[in-house]
mmCIF file of N, CA and C in Angstrom:
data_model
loop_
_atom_site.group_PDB
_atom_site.id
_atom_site.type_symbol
_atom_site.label_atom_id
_atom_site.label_comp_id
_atom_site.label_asym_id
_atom_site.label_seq_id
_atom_site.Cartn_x
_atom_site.Cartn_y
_atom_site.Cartn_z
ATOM 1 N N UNK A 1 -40.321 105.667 135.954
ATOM 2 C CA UNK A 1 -39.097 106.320 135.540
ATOM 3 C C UNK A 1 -38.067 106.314 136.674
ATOM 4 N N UNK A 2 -38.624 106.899 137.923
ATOM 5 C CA UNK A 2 -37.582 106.702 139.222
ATOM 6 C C UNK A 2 -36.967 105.311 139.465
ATOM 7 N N UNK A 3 -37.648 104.296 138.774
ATOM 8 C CA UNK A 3 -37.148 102.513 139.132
ATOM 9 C C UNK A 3 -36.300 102.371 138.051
ATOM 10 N N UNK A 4 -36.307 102.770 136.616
ATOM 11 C CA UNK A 4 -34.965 102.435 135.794
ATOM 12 C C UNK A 4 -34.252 103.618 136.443
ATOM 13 N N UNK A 5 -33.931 104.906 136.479
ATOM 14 C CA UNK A 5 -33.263 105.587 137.479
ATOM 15 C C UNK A 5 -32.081 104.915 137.882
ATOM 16 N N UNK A 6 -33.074 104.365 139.314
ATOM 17 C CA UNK A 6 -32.811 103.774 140.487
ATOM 18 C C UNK A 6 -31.616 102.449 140.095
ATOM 19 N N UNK A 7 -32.181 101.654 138.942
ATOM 20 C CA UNK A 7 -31.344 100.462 138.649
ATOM 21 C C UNK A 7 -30.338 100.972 137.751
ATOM 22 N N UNK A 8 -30.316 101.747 136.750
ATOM 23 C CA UNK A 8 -29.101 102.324 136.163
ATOM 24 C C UNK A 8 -28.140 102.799 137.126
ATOM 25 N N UNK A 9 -28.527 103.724 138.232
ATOM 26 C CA UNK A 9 -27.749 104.189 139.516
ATOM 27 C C UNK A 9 -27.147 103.226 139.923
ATOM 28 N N UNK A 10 -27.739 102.126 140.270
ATOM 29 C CA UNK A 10 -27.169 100.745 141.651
ATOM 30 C C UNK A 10 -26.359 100.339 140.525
ATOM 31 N N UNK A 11 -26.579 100.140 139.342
ATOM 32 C CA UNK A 11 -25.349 99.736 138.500
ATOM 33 C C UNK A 11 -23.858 99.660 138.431
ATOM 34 N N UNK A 12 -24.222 101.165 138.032
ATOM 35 C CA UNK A 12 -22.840 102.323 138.048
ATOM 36 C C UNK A 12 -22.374 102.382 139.385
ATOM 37 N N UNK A 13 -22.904 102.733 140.771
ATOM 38 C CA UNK A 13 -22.150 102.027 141.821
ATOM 39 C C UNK A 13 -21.803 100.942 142.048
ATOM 40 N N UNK A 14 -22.169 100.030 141.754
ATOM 41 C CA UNK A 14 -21.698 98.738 141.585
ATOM 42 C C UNK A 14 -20.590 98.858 140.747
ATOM 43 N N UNK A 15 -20.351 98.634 139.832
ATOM 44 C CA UNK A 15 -19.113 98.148 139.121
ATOM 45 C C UNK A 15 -18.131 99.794 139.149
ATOM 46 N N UNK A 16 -18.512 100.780 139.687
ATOM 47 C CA UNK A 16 -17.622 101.544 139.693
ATOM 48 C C UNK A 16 -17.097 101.491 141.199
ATOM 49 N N UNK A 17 -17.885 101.148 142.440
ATOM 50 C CA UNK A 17 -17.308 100.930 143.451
ATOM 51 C C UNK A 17 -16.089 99.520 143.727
ATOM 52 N N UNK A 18 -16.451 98.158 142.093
ATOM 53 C CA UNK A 18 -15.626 97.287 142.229
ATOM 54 C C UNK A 18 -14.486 97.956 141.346
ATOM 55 N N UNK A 19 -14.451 98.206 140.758
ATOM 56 C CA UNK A 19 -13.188 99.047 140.138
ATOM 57 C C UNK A 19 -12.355 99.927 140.536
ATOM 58 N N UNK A 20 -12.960 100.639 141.796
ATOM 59 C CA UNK A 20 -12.166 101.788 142.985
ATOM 60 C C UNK A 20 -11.287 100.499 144.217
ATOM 61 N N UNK A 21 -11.829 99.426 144.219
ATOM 62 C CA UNK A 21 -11.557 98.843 145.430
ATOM 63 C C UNK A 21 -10.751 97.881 144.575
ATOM 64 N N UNK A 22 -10.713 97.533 143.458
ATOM 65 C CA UNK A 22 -9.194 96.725 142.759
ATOM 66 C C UNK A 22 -8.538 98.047 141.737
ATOM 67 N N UNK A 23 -8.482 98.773 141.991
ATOM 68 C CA UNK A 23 -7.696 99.782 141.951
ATOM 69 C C UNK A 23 -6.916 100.325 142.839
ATOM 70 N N UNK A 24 -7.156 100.500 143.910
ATOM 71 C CA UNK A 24 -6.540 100.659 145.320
ATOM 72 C C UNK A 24 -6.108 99.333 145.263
ATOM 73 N N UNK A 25 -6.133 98.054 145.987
ATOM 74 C CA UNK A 25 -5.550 97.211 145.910
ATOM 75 C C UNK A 25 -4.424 96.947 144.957
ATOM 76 N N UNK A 26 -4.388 96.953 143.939
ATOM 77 C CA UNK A 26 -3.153 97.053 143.265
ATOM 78 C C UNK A 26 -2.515 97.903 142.644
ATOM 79 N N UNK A 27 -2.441 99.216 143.625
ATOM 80 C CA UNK A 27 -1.432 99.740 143.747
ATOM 81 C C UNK A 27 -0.549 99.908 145.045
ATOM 82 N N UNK A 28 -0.783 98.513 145.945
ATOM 83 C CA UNK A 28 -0.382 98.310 147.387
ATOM 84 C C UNK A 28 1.331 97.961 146.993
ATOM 85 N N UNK A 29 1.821 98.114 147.232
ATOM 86 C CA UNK A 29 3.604 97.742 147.613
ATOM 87 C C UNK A 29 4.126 97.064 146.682
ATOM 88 N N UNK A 30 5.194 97.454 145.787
ATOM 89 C CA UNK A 30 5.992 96.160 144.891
ATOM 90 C C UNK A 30 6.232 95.370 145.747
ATOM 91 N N UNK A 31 6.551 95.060 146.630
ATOM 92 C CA UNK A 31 7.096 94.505 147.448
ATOM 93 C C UNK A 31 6.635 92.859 148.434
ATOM 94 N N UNK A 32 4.877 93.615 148.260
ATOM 95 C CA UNK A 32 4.077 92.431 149.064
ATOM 96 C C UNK A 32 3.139 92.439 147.880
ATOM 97 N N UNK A 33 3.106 91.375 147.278
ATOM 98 C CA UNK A 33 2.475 90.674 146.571
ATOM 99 C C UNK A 33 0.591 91.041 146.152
ATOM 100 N N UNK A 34 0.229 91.763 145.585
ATOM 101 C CA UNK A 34 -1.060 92.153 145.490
ATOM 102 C C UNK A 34 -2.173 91.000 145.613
ATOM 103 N N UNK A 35 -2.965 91.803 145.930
ATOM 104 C CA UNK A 35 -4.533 90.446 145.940
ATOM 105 C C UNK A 35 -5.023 90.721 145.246
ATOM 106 N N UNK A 36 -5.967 89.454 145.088
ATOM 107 C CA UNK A 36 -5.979 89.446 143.415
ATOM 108 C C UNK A 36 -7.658 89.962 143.323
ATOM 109 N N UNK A 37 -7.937 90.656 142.245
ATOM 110 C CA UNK A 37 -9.254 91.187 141.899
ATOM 111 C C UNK A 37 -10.621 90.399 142.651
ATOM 112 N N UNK A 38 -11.121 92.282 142.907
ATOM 113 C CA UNK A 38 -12.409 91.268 143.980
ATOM 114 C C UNK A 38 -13.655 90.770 142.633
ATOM 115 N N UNK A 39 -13.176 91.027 141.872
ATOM 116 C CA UNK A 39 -14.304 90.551 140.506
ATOM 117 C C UNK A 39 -13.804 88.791 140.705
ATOM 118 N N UNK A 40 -12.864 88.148 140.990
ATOM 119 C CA UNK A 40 -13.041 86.297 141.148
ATOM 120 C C UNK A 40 -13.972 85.942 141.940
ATOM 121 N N UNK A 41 -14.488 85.328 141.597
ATOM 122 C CA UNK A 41 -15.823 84.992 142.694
ATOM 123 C C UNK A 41 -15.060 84.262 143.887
ATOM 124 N N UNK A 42 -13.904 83.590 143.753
ATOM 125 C CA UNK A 42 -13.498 82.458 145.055
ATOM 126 C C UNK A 42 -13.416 83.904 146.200
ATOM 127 N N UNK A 43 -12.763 85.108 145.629
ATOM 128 C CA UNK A 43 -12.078 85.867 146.584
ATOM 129 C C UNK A 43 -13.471 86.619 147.103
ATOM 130 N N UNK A 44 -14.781 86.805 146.469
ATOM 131 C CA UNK A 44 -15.440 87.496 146.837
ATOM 132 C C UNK A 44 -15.986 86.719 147.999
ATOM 133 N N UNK A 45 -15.641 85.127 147.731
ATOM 134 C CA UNK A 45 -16.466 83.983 148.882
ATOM 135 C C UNK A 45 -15.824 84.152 150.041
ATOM 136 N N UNK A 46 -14.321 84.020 149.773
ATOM 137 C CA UNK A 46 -13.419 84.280 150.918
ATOM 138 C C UNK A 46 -13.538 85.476 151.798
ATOM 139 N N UNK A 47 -13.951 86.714 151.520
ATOM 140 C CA UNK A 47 -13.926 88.015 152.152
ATOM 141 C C UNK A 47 -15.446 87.896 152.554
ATOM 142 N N UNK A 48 -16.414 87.598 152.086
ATOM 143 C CA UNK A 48 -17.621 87.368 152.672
ATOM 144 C C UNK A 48 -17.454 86.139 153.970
ATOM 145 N N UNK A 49 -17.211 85.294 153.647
ATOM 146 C CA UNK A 49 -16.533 84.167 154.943
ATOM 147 C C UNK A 49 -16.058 85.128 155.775
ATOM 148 N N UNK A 50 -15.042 85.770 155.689
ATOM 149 C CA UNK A 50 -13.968 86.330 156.812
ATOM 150 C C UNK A 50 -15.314 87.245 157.337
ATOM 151 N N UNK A 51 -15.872 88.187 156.521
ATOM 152 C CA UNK A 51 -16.568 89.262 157.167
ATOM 153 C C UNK A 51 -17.828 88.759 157.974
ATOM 154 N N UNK A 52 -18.673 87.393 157.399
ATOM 155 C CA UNK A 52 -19.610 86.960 158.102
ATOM 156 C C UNK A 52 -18.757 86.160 159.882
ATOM 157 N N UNK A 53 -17.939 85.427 159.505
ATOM 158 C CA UNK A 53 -17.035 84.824 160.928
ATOM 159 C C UNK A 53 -16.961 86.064 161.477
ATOM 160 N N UNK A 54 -16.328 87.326 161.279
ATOM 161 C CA UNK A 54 -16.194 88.513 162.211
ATOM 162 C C UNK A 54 -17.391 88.954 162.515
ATOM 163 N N UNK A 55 -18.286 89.231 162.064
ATOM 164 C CA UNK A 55 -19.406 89.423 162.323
ATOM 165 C C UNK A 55 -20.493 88.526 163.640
ATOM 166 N N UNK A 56 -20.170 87.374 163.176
ATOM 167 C CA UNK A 56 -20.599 86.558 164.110
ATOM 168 C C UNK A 56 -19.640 86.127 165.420
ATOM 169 N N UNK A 57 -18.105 86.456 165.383
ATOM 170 C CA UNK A 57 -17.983 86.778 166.886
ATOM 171 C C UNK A 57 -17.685 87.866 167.344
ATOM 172 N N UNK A 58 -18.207 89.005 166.692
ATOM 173 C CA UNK A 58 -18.448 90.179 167.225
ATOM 174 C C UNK A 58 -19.846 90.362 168.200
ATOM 175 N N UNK A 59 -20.894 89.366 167.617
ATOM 176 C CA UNK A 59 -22.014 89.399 167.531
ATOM 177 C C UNK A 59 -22.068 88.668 168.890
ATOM 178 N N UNK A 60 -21.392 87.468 169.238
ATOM 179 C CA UNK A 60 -21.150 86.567 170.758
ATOM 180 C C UNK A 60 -20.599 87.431 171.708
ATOM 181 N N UNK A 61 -19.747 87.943 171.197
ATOM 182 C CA UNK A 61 -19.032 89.156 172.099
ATOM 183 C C UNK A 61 -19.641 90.083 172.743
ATOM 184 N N UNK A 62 -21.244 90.840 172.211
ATOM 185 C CA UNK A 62 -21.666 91.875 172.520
ATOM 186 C C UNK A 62 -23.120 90.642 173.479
ATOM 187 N N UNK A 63 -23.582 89.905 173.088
ATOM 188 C CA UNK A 63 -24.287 89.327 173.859
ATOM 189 C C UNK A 63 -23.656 88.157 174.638
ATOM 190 N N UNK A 64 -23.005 88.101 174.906
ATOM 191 C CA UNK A 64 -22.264 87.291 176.100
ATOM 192 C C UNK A 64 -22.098 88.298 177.522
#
């Protein structure tokens, strides 16, 4: 019972944490052009890229 729980839970954070974070996002500035929903997979590739590259020269940085 605690394991469906558990996966109904990770669910509902899941798609309610992607819905808080393109919700905030587009309501950023008329002005500057919004980004576009993290539900496209290209953009989810792109922000995983950026965050793994930061990650990894954060990671040279602290052992150098």
């Amino acid at each position: 019972m605690r394991v469906l729980i558990g996966i109904v839970l990770g669910a509902v954070l899941t798609v309610g944490g992607a819905y808080l974070y393109d919700l905030r996002s587009a309501q950023g500035s008329a002005a500057i052009q919004a980004e576009r929903p993290m539900v496209n997979w290209d953009v989810v590739g792109t922000k995983w890229n950026s965050l793994t590259e930061r990650a990894k020269a954060e990671w040279n940085r602290i052992a150098s």
